GROMACS .gro file of C-alpha atoms in nm:
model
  250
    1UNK     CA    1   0.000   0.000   0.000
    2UNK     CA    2   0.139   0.320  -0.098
    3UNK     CA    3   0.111   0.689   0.017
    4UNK     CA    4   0.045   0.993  -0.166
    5UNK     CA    5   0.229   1.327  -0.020
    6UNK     CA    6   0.007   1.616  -0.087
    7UNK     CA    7   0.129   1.960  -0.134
    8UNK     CA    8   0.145   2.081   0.151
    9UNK     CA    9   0.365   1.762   0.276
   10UNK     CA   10   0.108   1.532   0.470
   11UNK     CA   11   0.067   1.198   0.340
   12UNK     CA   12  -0.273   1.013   0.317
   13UNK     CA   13  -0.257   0.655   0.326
   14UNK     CA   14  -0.510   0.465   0.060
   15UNK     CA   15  -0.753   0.152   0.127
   16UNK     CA   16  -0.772  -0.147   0.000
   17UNK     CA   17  -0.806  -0.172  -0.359
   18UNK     CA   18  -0.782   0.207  -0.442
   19UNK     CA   19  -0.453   0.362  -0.654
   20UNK     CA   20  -0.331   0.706  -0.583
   21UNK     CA   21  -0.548   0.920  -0.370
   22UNK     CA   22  -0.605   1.292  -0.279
   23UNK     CA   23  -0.806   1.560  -0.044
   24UNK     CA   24  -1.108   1.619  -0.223
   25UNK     CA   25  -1.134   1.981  -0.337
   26UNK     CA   26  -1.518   2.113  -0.362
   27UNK     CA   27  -1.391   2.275  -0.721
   28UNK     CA   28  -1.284   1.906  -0.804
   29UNK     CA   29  -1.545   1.688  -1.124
   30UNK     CA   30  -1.510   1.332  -1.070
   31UNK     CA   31  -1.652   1.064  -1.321
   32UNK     CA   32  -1.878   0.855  -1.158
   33UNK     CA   33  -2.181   0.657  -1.299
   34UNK     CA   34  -2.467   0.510  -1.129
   35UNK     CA   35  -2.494   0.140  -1.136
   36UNK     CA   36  -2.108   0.104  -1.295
   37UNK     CA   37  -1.832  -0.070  -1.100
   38UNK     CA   38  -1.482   0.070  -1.100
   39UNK     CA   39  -1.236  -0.108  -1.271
   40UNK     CA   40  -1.034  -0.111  -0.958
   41UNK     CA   41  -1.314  -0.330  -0.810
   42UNK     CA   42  -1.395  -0.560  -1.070
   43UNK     CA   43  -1.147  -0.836  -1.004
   44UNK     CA   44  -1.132  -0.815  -0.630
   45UNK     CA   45  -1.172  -1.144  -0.434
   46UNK     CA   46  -1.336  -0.973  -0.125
   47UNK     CA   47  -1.388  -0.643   0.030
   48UNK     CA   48  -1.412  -0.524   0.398
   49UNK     CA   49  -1.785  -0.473   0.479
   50UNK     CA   50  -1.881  -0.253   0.806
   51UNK     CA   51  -2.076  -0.411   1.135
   52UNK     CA   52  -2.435  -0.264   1.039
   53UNK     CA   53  -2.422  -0.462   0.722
   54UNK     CA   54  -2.354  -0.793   0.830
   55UNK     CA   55  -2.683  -0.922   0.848
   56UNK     CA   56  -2.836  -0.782   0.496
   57UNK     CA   57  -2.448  -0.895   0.334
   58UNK     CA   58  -2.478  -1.252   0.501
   59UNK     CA   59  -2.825  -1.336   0.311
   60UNK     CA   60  -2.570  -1.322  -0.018
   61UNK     CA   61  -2.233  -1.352   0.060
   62UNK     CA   62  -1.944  -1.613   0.260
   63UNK     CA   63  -1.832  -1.386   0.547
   64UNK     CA   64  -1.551  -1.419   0.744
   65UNK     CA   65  -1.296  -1.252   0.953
   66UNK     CA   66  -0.959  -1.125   0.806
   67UNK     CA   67  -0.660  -1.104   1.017
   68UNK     CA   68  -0.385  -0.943   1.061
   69UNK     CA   69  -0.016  -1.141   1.018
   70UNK     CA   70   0.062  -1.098   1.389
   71UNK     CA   71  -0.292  -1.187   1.464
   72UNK     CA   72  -0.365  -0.909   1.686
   73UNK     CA   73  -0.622  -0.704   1.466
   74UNK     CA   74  -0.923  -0.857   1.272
   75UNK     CA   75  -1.167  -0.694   0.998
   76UNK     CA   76  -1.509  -0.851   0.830
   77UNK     CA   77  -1.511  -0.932   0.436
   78UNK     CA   78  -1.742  -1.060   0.224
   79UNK     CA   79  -1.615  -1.294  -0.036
   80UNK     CA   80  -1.697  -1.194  -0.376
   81UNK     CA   81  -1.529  -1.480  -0.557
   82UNK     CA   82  -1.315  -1.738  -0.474
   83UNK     CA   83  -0.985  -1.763  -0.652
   84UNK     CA   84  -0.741  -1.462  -0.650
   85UNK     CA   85  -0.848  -1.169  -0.828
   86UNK     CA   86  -1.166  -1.344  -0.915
   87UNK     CA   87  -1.510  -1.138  -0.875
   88UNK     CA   88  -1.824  -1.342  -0.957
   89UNK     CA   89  -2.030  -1.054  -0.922
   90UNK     CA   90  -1.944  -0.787  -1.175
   91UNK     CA   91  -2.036  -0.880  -1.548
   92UNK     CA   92  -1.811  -0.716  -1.852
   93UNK     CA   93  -2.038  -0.469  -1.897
   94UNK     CA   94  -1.949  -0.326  -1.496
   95UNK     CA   95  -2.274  -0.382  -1.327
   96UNK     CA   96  -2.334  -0.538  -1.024
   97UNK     CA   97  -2.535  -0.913  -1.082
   98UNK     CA   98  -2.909  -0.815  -0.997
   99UNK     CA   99  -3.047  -0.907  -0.687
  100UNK     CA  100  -2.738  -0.911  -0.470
  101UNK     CA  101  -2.638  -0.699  -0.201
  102UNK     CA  102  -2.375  -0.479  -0.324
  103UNK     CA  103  -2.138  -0.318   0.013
  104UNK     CA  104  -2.090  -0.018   0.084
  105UNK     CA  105  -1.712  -0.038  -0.021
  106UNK     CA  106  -1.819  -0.112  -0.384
  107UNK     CA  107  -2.121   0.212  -0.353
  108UNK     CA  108  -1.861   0.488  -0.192
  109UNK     CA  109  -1.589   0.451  -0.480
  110UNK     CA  110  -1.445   0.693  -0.547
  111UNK     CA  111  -1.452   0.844  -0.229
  112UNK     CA  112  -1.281   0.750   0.106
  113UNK     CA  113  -1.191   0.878   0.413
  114UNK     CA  114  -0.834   0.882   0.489
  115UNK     CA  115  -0.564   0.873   0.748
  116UNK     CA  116  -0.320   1.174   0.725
  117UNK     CA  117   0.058   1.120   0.845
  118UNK     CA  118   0.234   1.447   0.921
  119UNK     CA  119   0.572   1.489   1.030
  120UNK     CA  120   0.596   1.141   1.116
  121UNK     CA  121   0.243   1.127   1.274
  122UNK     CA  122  -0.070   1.040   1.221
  123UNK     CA  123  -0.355   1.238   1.283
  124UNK     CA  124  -0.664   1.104   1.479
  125UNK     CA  125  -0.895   1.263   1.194
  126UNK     CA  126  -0.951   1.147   0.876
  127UNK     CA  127  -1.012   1.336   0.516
  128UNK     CA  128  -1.253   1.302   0.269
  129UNK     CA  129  -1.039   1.172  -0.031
  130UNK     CA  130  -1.097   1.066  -0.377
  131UNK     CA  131  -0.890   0.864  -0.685
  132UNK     CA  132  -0.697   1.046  -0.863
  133UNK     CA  133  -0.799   0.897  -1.144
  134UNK     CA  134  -1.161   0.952  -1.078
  135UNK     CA  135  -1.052   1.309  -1.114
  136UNK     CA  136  -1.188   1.458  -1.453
  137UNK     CA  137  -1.060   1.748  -1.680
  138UNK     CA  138  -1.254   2.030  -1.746
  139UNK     CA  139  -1.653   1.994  -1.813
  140UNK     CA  140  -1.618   1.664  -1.782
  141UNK     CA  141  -1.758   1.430  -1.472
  142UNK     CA  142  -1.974   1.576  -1.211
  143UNK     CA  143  -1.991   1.895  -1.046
  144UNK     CA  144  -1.988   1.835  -0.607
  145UNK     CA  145  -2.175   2.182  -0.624
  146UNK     CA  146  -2.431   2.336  -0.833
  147UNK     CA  147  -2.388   2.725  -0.928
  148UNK     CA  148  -2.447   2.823  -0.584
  149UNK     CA  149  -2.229   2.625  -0.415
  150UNK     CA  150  -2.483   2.418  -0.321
  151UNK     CA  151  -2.373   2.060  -0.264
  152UNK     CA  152  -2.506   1.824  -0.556
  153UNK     CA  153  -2.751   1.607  -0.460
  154UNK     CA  154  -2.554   1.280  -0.574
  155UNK     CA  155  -2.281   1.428  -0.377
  156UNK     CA  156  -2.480   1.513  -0.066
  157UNK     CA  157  -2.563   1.130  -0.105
  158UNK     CA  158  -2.216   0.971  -0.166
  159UNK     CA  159  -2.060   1.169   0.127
  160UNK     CA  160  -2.317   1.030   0.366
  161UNK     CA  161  -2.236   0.721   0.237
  162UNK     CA  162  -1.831   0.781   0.311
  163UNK     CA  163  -1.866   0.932   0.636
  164UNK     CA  164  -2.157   0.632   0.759
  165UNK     CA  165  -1.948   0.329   0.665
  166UNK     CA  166  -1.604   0.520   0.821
  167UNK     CA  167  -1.784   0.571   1.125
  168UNK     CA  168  -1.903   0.201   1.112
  169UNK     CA  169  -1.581   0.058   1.028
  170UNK     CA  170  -1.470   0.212   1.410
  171UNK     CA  171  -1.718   0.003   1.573
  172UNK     CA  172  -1.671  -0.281   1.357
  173UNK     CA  173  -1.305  -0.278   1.480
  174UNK     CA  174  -1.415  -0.218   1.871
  175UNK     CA  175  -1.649  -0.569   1.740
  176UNK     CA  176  -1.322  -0.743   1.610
  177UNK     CA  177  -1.126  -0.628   1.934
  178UNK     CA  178  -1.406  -0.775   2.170
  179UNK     CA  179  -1.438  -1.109   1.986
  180UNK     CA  180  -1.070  -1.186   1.964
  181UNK     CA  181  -1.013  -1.084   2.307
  182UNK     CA  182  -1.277  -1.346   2.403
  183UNK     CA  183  -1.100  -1.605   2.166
  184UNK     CA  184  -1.393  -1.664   1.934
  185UNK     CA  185  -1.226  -1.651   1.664
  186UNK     CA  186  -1.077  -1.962   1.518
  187UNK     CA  187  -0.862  -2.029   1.180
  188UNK     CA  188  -1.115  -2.253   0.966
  189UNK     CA  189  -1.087  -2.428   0.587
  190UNK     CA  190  -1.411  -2.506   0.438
  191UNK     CA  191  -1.461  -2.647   0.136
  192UNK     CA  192  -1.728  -2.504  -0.102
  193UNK     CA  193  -1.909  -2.713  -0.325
  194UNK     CA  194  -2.154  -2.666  -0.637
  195UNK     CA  195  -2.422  -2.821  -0.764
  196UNK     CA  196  -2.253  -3.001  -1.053
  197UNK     CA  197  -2.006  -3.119  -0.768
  198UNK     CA  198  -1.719  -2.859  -0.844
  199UNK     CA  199  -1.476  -2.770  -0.515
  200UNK     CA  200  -1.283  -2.506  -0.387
  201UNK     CA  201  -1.085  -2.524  -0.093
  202UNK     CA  202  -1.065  -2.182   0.173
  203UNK     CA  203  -0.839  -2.126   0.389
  204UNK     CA  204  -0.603  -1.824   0.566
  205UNK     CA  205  -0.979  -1.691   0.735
  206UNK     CA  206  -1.134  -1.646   1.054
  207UNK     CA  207  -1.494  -1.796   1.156
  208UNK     CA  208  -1.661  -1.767   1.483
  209UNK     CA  209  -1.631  -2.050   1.733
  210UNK     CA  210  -2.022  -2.113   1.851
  211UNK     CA  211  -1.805  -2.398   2.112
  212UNK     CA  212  -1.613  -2.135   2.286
  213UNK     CA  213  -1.909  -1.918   2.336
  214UNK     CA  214  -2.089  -2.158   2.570
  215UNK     CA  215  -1.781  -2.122   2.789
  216UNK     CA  216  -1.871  -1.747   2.872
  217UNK     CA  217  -1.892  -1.609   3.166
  218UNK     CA  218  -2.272  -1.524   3.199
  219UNK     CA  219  -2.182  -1.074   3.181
  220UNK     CA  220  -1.985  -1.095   2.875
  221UNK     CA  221  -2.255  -1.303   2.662
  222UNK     CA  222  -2.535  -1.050   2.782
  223UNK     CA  223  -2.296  -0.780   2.638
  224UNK     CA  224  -2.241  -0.916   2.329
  225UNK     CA  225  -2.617  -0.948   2.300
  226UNK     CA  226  -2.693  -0.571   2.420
  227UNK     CA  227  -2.430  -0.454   2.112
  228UNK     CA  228  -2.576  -0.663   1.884
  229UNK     CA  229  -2.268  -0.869   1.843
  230UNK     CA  230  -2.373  -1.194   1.925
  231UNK     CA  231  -2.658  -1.141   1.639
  232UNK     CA  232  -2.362  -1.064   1.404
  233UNK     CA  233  -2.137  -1.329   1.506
  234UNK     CA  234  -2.428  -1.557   1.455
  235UNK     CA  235  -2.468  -1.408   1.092
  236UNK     CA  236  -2.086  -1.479   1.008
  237UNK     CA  237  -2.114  -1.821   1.096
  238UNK     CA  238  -2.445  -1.889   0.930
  239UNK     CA  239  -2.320  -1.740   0.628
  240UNK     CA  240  -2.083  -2.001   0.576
  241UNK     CA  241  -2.347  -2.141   0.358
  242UNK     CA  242  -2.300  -1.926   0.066
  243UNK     CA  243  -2.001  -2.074  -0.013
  244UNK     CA  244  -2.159  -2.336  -0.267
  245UNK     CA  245  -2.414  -2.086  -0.359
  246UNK     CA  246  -2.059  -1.865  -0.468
  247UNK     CA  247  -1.945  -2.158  -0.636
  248UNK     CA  248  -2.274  -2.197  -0.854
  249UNK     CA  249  -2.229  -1.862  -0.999
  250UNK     CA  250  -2.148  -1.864  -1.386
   0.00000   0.00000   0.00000
């Protein structure tokens, strides 16, 4: 993952998936069309989805838990495919296979909201940034404002978007923190398998362990049911299912 320095010599660091990124400028156009995915997003295996969409994702997708190489931090993902660069969900023509959740990750491109390093340090806040390549010349793309300098109402839209699913990534991390300091989460392989009897092996991902949660203490289960976490844990698990379902797809 590389960094882009900006002008005025901070550095913003860019997600998963995205090239070169910058602040977004309100005089900036950016080329965006409804219902088209990115390029950038087309062959991607799996993407990070937030906590408050892990029960509508799981009704579609495999999800599991990513970790980190010195297993200490863990994200969410929804599998979108299940070979390397493979994306079962995207036809040639960029749109998104009808009648399938598509994540937030895929709906915010473009846009994301950053880290910023300066001086050597990272900032607690985050800025709105955008692809460079996104970026269009002249009259081209869209407008963030109209005449007025009233924000767009695509744009109004998309930045909700942004700022939502950044804010939900936060507690989906405090989730991830909670469940692997409880030690439900466990390395798994699975094996999907289609219809015609086709298999694909998984492995390198995180499930919840339903074993280990019977061995809670009594408090800690009654607060991962007030923060909805046991409902979500639940939904990983359960969604284990799609795997064949993945598999199926043409």
């Amino acid at each position: 993952m590389s960094e882009t320095q900006t002008a005025g010599g901070m550095k913003v660091t860019p997600p998963f998936a995205y090239g070169e990124i910058v602040p977004l400028l309100k005089q900036h156009r950016v080329a965006v069309e409804d219902g088209i995915v990115a390029p950038a997003l087309r062959n991607v295996q799996a993407v990070p989805i937030s906590m408050s969409e892990m029960g509508r994702a799981a009704r579609d997708y495999p999800i599991a838990f990513s970790g980190t190489p010195d297993g200490k931090r863990f994200g969410v993902i929804a599998l979108l495919g299940l070979r390397q660069g493979e994306n079962r969900l995207v036809d040639d023509a960029g749109r998104w296979r009808e009648g399938w959740y598509v994540p937030a990750y895929i709906r915010r491109y473009p846009f994301c909201m950053a880290s910023v390093t300066d001086n050597g340090q990272q900032r607690d806040e985050r800025v709105v940034c955008v692809e460079r390549g996104a970026l269009a010349e002249g009259d081209g793309g869209r407008a963030l404002e109209d005449e007025s300098g009233k924000p767009q109402a695509w744009w109004e839209e998309r930045l909700k978007l942004t700022q939502e699913f950044e804010a939900d990534l936060l507690r989906t991390a405090r989730m991830c923190d909670t469940l692997s300091k409880f030690g439900l989460l466990v390395p798994f392989s699975a094996q999907a398998v289609s219809k015609s009897g086709d298999t694909m092996n998984i492995t390198g991902l995180f499930r919840g362990d339903e074993g280990r949660l019977d061995k809670l203490r009594a408090d800690d289960l009654r607060m991962l049911i007030r923060t909805g976490t046991l409902g979500r844990l639940y939904a990983q698990m359960f969604s284990l299912d799609n795997l064949g379902r993945l598999l199926d797809l043409g």
